[in-house]
Amino acid sequence: MELAGKHLVLGLTGGIACYKIAELTRLLIKAGATVQIVMTEAATQFITPVTMQALSGRPVYTSQWDARIPNNMPHIDLSREADVLVIAPASTDFLARLAHGRCDDLLSTLCIARGCPLLVVPAMNRQMWQNPATQRNVATIRADGIELLGPDSGSQVCGEVGDGRMIEPEAAFEAIYAFFQPKILRGQRVLITAGPTFEPLDPVRGITNLSSGKMGFALARAAAQAGADVHLVAGPVSLPTPWRVYREDVQTAQQMHDAIMRATPDADIFIAVAAVADWRVDHVNQHKIKKTGDGSMPTFSFVGNPDILASVAELPNPPFCVGFAAESGDLDLNGEEKRKRKGVPLLIGNIGQLTFGRDDNEVVLFEAPGTTPLPRTDKQALARLLIAEIAKRAPKTGGPLLS
Ligand code: CTP
């Protein structure tokens, strides 16, 4: 339960994107948060308080004059209980009211009276978003230290295409979840490899492995949530790109190596999670290899692939390098031997062979002073633990942000 113990006030204002808030509420509740819905009068035209009450499991507040709060001060009481106040969707009109500090309904009054941080998720037509008045209001809101999540760009319900649509509920959830994570990697630039590589034999066949990419993607997500600028170089996997992560897709070990060597000068931390193929065929057939009439089998000769982690570690000014090792034999012996061979300060050894494709994992940290075992846990929680361990060890840099 990623948000257990967290209490949110989720305020809806008038806009067609209100339909996305049903899903956002469900995601927040599923993650263990408690959610108090507050709606403007206009929001109730787009989605009913009945729907939002059923999804949140709590009475919905729409009026400043609601007598259900004992002291009759919902604008004070509701925000004092909250860890964060989220306005989603935030309409053009609501941004204007927020920028001017208006208190003309319960939700706007709550924003002014709040004792907690405020996150704003705008949603509107592209012309309304681009309008200089809206942009002035957005600048004022940002200058007041309020964080805006989005908007997104793309096709809009009105049929037009451009900036202004609300970010998807999953992205809003990720941003809210990230808000609660300590920013232990703020300003750090993290480069990660993930997934398998695919070494072609001919146009339709190749050699790959069972790495799902889940651990590398979970680390990219956790690093981004910890405030890092994350560049993820991924082999062929079918996983969604984590929120705020820059992703570059590659296929072969050589392509992964080249992408990493291009990106390394901008990295403070390099985490090599990919299961990189050690060999490739020295000659890839241009055409599909056909069966021969006499039953003879094809033969292949192999050449070695570059060792990406070792290549980065031996650079004159390497980033803080972290390796992974999936060993089937004696982990204690092989882990430390591999850490030294790769020339890295930290190597994370998987216990057991069954990590590929699984949702959980158990690891041991290898470093010069000795080993540290971490408890078996799901890959998302483990990723947060590992990012905390890496943040403790990586030198602090005040490098410029990539984005
Ligand atoms: N690695 C890499 N480039 C390679 C091979 C491995 O960057 N060509 C990285 C992996 O991403 C991992 C670490 O090196 O972080 C260890 O990978 P592993 O496959 O366990 O080690 P190998 O060097 O391939 O050794 P072996 O397969 O013989 O155990």
PDB file of N, CA, C and O in Angstrom, residues 87-124:
ATOM      1  N   ILE A  87      -5.963  19.892  -6.681  1.00  0.00           N
ATOM      2  CA  ILE A  87      -7.079  20.389  -7.492  1.00  0.00           C
ATOM      3  C   ILE A  87      -6.972  19.714  -8.862  1.00  0.00           C
ATOM      4  O   ILE A  87      -6.025  19.971  -9.618  1.00  0.00           O
ATOM      5  N   ALA A  88      -7.938  18.849  -9.187  1.00  0.00           N
ATOM      6  CA  ALA A  88      -7.902  18.126 -10.466  1.00  0.00           C
ATOM      7  C   ALA A  88      -9.332  17.774 -10.895  1.00  0.00           C
ATOM      8  O   ALA A  88     -10.014  17.106 -10.124  1.00  0.00           O
ATOM      9  N   PRO A  89      -9.778  18.191 -12.045  1.00  0.00           N
ATOM     10  CA  PRO A  89      -9.084  19.101 -12.950  1.00  0.00           C
ATOM     11  C   PRO A  89      -9.199  20.527 -12.439  1.00  0.00           C
ATOM     12  O   PRO A  89     -10.177  20.858 -11.777  1.00  0.00           O
ATOM     13  N   ALA A  90      -8.188  21.344 -12.782  1.00  0.00           N
ATOM     14  CA  ALA A  90      -8.251  22.766 -12.442  1.00  0.00           C
ATOM     15  C   ALA A  90      -8.639  23.528 -13.707  1.00  0.00           C
ATOM     16  O   ALA A  90      -7.904  23.496 -14.702  1.00  0.00           O
ATOM     17  N   SER A  91      -9.793  24.168 -13.699  1.00  0.00           N
ATOM     18  CA  SER A  91     -10.307  24.869 -14.890  1.00  0.00           C
ATOM     19  C   SER A  91      -9.610  26.225 -15.046  1.00  0.00           C
ATOM     20  O   SER A  91      -8.939  26.712 -14.118  1.00  0.00           O
ATOM     21  N   THR A  92      -9.809  26.856 -16.200  1.00  0.00           N
ATOM     22  CA  THR A  92      -9.262  28.199 -16.457  1.00  0.00           C
ATOM     23  C   THR A  92      -9.751  29.160 -15.383  1.00  0.00           C
ATOM     24  O   THR A  92      -8.981  29.949 -14.827  1.00  0.00           O
ATOM     25  N   ASP A  93     -11.056  29.074 -15.097  1.00  0.00           N
ATOM     26  CA  ASP A  93     -11.644  29.981 -14.106  1.00  0.00           C
ATOM     27  C   ASP A  93     -11.029  29.739 -12.727  1.00  0.00           C
ATOM     28  O   ASP A  93     -10.727  30.684 -11.995  1.00  0.00           O
ATOM     29  N   PHE A  94     -10.811  28.467 -12.387  1.00  0.00           N
ATOM     30  CA  PHE A  94     -10.269  28.200 -11.054  1.00  0.00           C
ATOM     31  C   PHE A  94      -8.837  28.733 -10.942  1.00  0.00           C
ATOM     32  O   PHE A  94      -8.448  29.266  -9.902  1.00  0.00           O
ATOM     33  N   LEU A  95      -8.036  28.585 -12.024  1.00  0.00           N
ATOM     34  CA  LEU A  95      -6.664  29.127 -11.987  1.00  0.00           C
ATOM     35  C   LEU A  95      -6.717  30.634 -11.753  1.00  0.00           C
ATOM     36  O   LEU A  95      -5.917  31.194 -10.992  1.00  0.00           O
ATOM     37  N   ALA A  96      -7.686  31.293 -12.410  1.00  0.00           N
ATOM     38  CA  ALA A  96      -7.811  32.754 -12.251  1.00  0.00           C
ATOM     39  C   ALA A  96      -8.169  33.090 -10.807  1.00  0.00           C
ATOM     40  O   ALA A  96      -7.588  33.991 -10.193  1.00  0.00           O
ATOM     41  N   ARG A  97      -9.097  32.329 -10.252  1.00  0.00           N
ATOM     42  CA  ARG A  97      -9.513  32.611  -8.866  1.00  0.00           C
ATOM     43  C   ARG A  97      -8.372  32.338  -7.894  1.00  0.00           C
ATOM     44  O   ARG A  97      -8.147  33.080  -6.934  1.00  0.00           O
ATOM     45  N   LEU A  98      -7.618  31.256  -8.162  1.00  0.00           N
ATOM     46  CA  LEU A  98      -6.489  30.901  -7.290  1.00  0.00           C
ATOM     47  C   LEU A  98      -5.409  31.990  -7.357  1.00  0.00           C
ATOM     48  O   LEU A  98      -4.854  32.403  -6.324  1.00  0.00           O
ATOM     49  N   ALA A  99      -5.121  32.458  -8.582  1.00  0.00           N
ATOM     50  CA  ALA A  99      -4.075  33.479  -8.749  1.00  0.00           C
ATOM     51  C   ALA A  99      -4.446  34.763  -8.004  1.00  0.00           C
ATOM     52  O   ALA A  99      -3.566  35.485  -7.528  1.00  0.00           O
ATOM     53  N   HIS A 100      -5.740  35.036  -7.927  1.00  0.00           N
ATOM     54  CA  HIS A 100      -6.176  36.292  -7.302  1.00  0.00           C
ATOM     55  C   HIS A 100      -6.572  36.127  -5.837  1.00  0.00           C
ATOM     56  O   HIS A 100      -7.015  37.079  -5.202  1.00  0.00           O
ATOM     57  N   GLY A 101      -6.430  34.903  -5.315  1.00  0.00           N
ATOM     58  CA  GLY A 101      -6.734  34.697  -3.895  1.00  0.00           C
ATOM     59  C   GLY A 101      -8.218  34.839  -3.564  1.00  0.00           C
ATOM     60  O   GLY A 101      -8.567  35.208  -2.432  1.00  0.00           O
ATOM     61  N   ARG A 102      -9.087  34.566  -4.547  1.00  0.00           N
ATOM     62  CA  ARG A 102     -10.534  34.693  -4.306  1.00  0.00           C
ATOM     63  C   ARG A 102     -11.021  33.599  -3.352  1.00  0.00           C
ATOM     64  O   ARG A 102     -10.457  32.513  -3.300  1.00  0.00           O
ATOM     65  N   CYS A 103     -12.074  33.881  -2.636  1.00  0.00           N
ATOM     66  CA  CYS A 103     -12.680  32.923  -1.700  1.00  0.00           C
ATOM     67  C   CYS A 103     -14.190  32.915  -1.947  1.00  0.00           C
ATOM     68  O   CYS A 103     -14.969  33.183  -1.040  1.00  0.00           O
ATOM     69  N   ASP A 104     -14.588  32.599  -3.201  1.00  0.00           N
ATOM     70  CA  ASP A 104     -16.012  32.723  -3.500  1.00  0.00           C
ATOM     71  C   ASP A 104     -16.753  31.394  -3.526  1.00  0.00           C
ATOM     72  O   ASP A 104     -17.905  31.339  -3.947  1.00  0.00           O
ATOM     73  N   ASP A 105     -16.104  30.313  -3.135  1.00  0.00           N
ATOM     74  CA  ASP A 105     -16.817  29.060  -2.880  1.00  0.00           C
ATOM     75  C   ASP A 105     -15.955  28.226  -1.924  1.00  0.00           C
ATOM     76  O   ASP A 105     -14.864  28.660  -1.524  1.00  0.00           O
ATOM     77  N   LEU A 106     -16.439  27.030  -1.572  1.00  0.00           N
ATOM     78  CA  LEU A 106     -15.718  26.236  -0.569  1.00  0.00           C
ATOM     79  C   LEU A 106     -14.299  25.897  -1.026  1.00  0.00           C
ATOM     80  O   LEU A 106     -13.341  26.043  -0.266  1.00  0.00           O
ATOM     81  N   LEU A 107     -14.157  25.442  -2.299  1.00  0.00           N
ATOM     82  CA  LEU A 107     -12.837  24.964  -2.739  1.00  0.00           C
ATOM     83  C   LEU A 107     -11.808  26.104  -2.800  1.00  0.00           C
ATOM     84  O   LEU A 107     -10.667  25.933  -2.350  1.00  0.00           O
ATOM     85  N   SER A 108     -12.200  27.252  -3.342  1.00  0.00           N
ATOM     86  CA  SER A 108     -11.241  28.374  -3.408  1.00  0.00           C
ATOM     87  C   SER A 108     -10.891  28.842  -1.990  1.00  0.00           C
ATOM     88  O   SER A 108      -9.726  29.178  -1.708  1.00  0.00           O
ATOM     89  N   THR A 109     -11.861  28.820  -1.091  1.00  0.00           N
ATOM     90  CA  THR A 109     -11.590  29.236   0.295  1.00  0.00           C
ATOM     91  C   THR A 109     -10.649  28.237   0.971  1.00  0.00           C
ATOM     92  O   THR A 109      -9.714  28.622   1.695  1.00  0.00           O
ATOM     93  N   LEU A 110     -10.871  26.948   0.673  1.00  0.00           N
ATOM     94  CA  LEU A 110      -9.984  25.905   1.220  1.00  0.00           C
ATOM     95  C   LEU A 110      -8.534  26.149   0.791  1.00  0.00           C
ATOM     96  O   LEU A 110      -7.604  25.981   1.585  1.00  0.00           O
ATOM     97  N   CYS A 111      -8.351  26.542  -0.472  1.00  0.00           N
ATOM     98  CA  CYS A 111      -6.988  26.777  -0.985  1.00  0.00           C
ATOM     99  C   CYS A 111      -6.305  27.896  -0.209  1.00  0.00           C
ATOM    100  O   CYS A 111      -5.114  27.806   0.112  1.00  0.00           O
ATOM    101  N   ILE A 112      -7.043  28.934   0.075  1.00  0.00           N
ATOM    102  CA  ILE A 112      -6.446  30.074   0.792  1.00  0.00           C
ATOM    103  C   ILE A 112      -6.236  29.739   2.275  1.00  0.00           C
ATOM    104  O   ILE A 112      -5.257  30.147   2.883  1.00  0.00           O
ATOM    105  N   ALA A 113      -7.158  28.948   2.828  1.00  0.00           N
ATOM    106  CA  ALA A 113      -7.107  28.657   4.272  1.00  0.00           C
ATOM    107  C   ALA A 113      -6.244  27.442   4.588  1.00  0.00           C
ATOM    108  O   ALA A 113      -6.080  27.086   5.751  1.00  0.00           O
ATOM    109  N   ARG A 114      -5.676  26.815   3.540  1.00  0.00           N
ATOM    110  CA  ARG A 114      -5.025  25.515   3.751  1.00  0.00           C
ATOM    111  C   ARG A 114      -3.775  25.626   4.615  1.00  0.00           C
ATOM    112  O   ARG A 114      -3.087  26.660   4.611  1.00  0.00           O
ATOM    113  N   GLY A 115      -3.497  24.494   5.310  1.00  0.00           N
ATOM    114  CA  GLY A 115      -2.260  24.422   6.084  1.00  0.00           C
ATOM    115  C   GLY A 115      -1.364  23.352   5.511  1.00  0.00           C
ATOM    116  O   GLY A 115      -0.501  22.818   6.209  1.00  0.00           O
ATOM    117  N   CYS A 116      -1.563  22.982   4.246  1.00  0.00           N
ATOM    118  CA  CYS A 116      -0.788  21.886   3.631  1.00  0.00           C
ATOM    119  C   CYS A 116      -0.407  22.305   2.213  1.00  0.00           C
ATOM    120  O   CYS A 116      -0.962  23.262   1.671  1.00  0.00           O
ATOM    121  N   PRO A 117       0.523  21.579   1.560  1.00  0.00           N
ATOM    122  CA  PRO A 117       0.886  21.914   0.178  1.00  0.00           C
ATOM    123  C   PRO A 117      -0.293  21.716  -0.788  1.00  0.00           C
ATOM    124  O   PRO A 117      -1.214  20.952  -0.504  1.00  0.00           O
ATOM    125  N   LEU A 118      -0.197  22.411  -1.926  1.00  0.00           N
ATOM    126  CA  LEU A 118      -1.256  22.373  -2.942  1.00  0.00           C
ATOM    127  C   LEU A 118      -0.662  21.927  -4.279  1.00  0.00           C
ATOM    128  O   LEU A 118       0.364  22.470  -4.718  1.00  0.00           O
ATOM    129  N   LEU A 119      -1.281  20.932  -4.904  1.00  0.00           N
ATOM    130  CA  LEU A 119      -0.888  20.495  -6.254  1.00  0.00           C
ATOM    131  C   LEU A 119      -2.052  20.796  -7.187  1.00  0.00           C
ATOM    132  O   LEU A 119      -3.207  20.537  -6.841  1.00  0.00           O
ATOM    133  N   VAL A 120      -1.750  21.325  -8.375  1.00  0.00           N
ATOM    134  CA  VAL A 120      -2.801  21.756  -9.293  1.00  0.00           C
ATOM    135  C   VAL A 120      -2.627  21.031 -10.628  1.00  0.00           C
ATOM    136  O   VAL A 120      -1.534  21.027 -11.197  1.00  0.00           O
ATOM    137  N   VAL A 121      -3.705  20.416 -11.108  1.00  0.00           N
ATOM    138  CA  VAL A 121      -3.660  19.618 -12.348  1.00  0.00           C
ATOM    139  C   VAL A 121      -4.570  20.297 -13.386  1.00  0.00           C
ATOM    140  O   VAL A 121      -5.765  20.019 -13.444  1.00  0.00           O
ATOM    141  N   PRO A 122      -4.016  21.207 -14.212  1.00  0.00           N
ATOM    142  CA  PRO A 122      -4.876  21.971 -15.116  1.00  0.00           C
ATOM    143  C   PRO A 122      -5.459  21.114 -16.239  1.00  0.00           C
ATOM    144  O   PRO A 122      -4.863  20.122 -16.660  1.00  0.00           O
ATOM    145  N   ALA A 123      -6.621  21.534 -16.743  1.00  0.00           N
ATOM    146  CA  ALA A 123      -7.264  20.870 -17.885  1.00  0.00           C
ATOM    147  C   ALA A 123      -8.159  21.889 -18.569  1.00  0.00           C
ATOM    148  O   ALA A 123      -9.079  22.417 -17.945  1.00  0.00           O
ATOM    149  N   MET A 124      -7.855  22.165 -19.852  1.00  0.00           N
ATOM    150  CA  MET A 124      -8.687  23.127 -20.586  1.00  0.00           C
ATOM    151  C   MET A 124      -8.363  23.073 -22.068  1.00  0.00           C
ATOM    152  O   MET A 124      -7.384  22.439 -22.483  1.00  0.00           O
TER     153      MET A 124
END
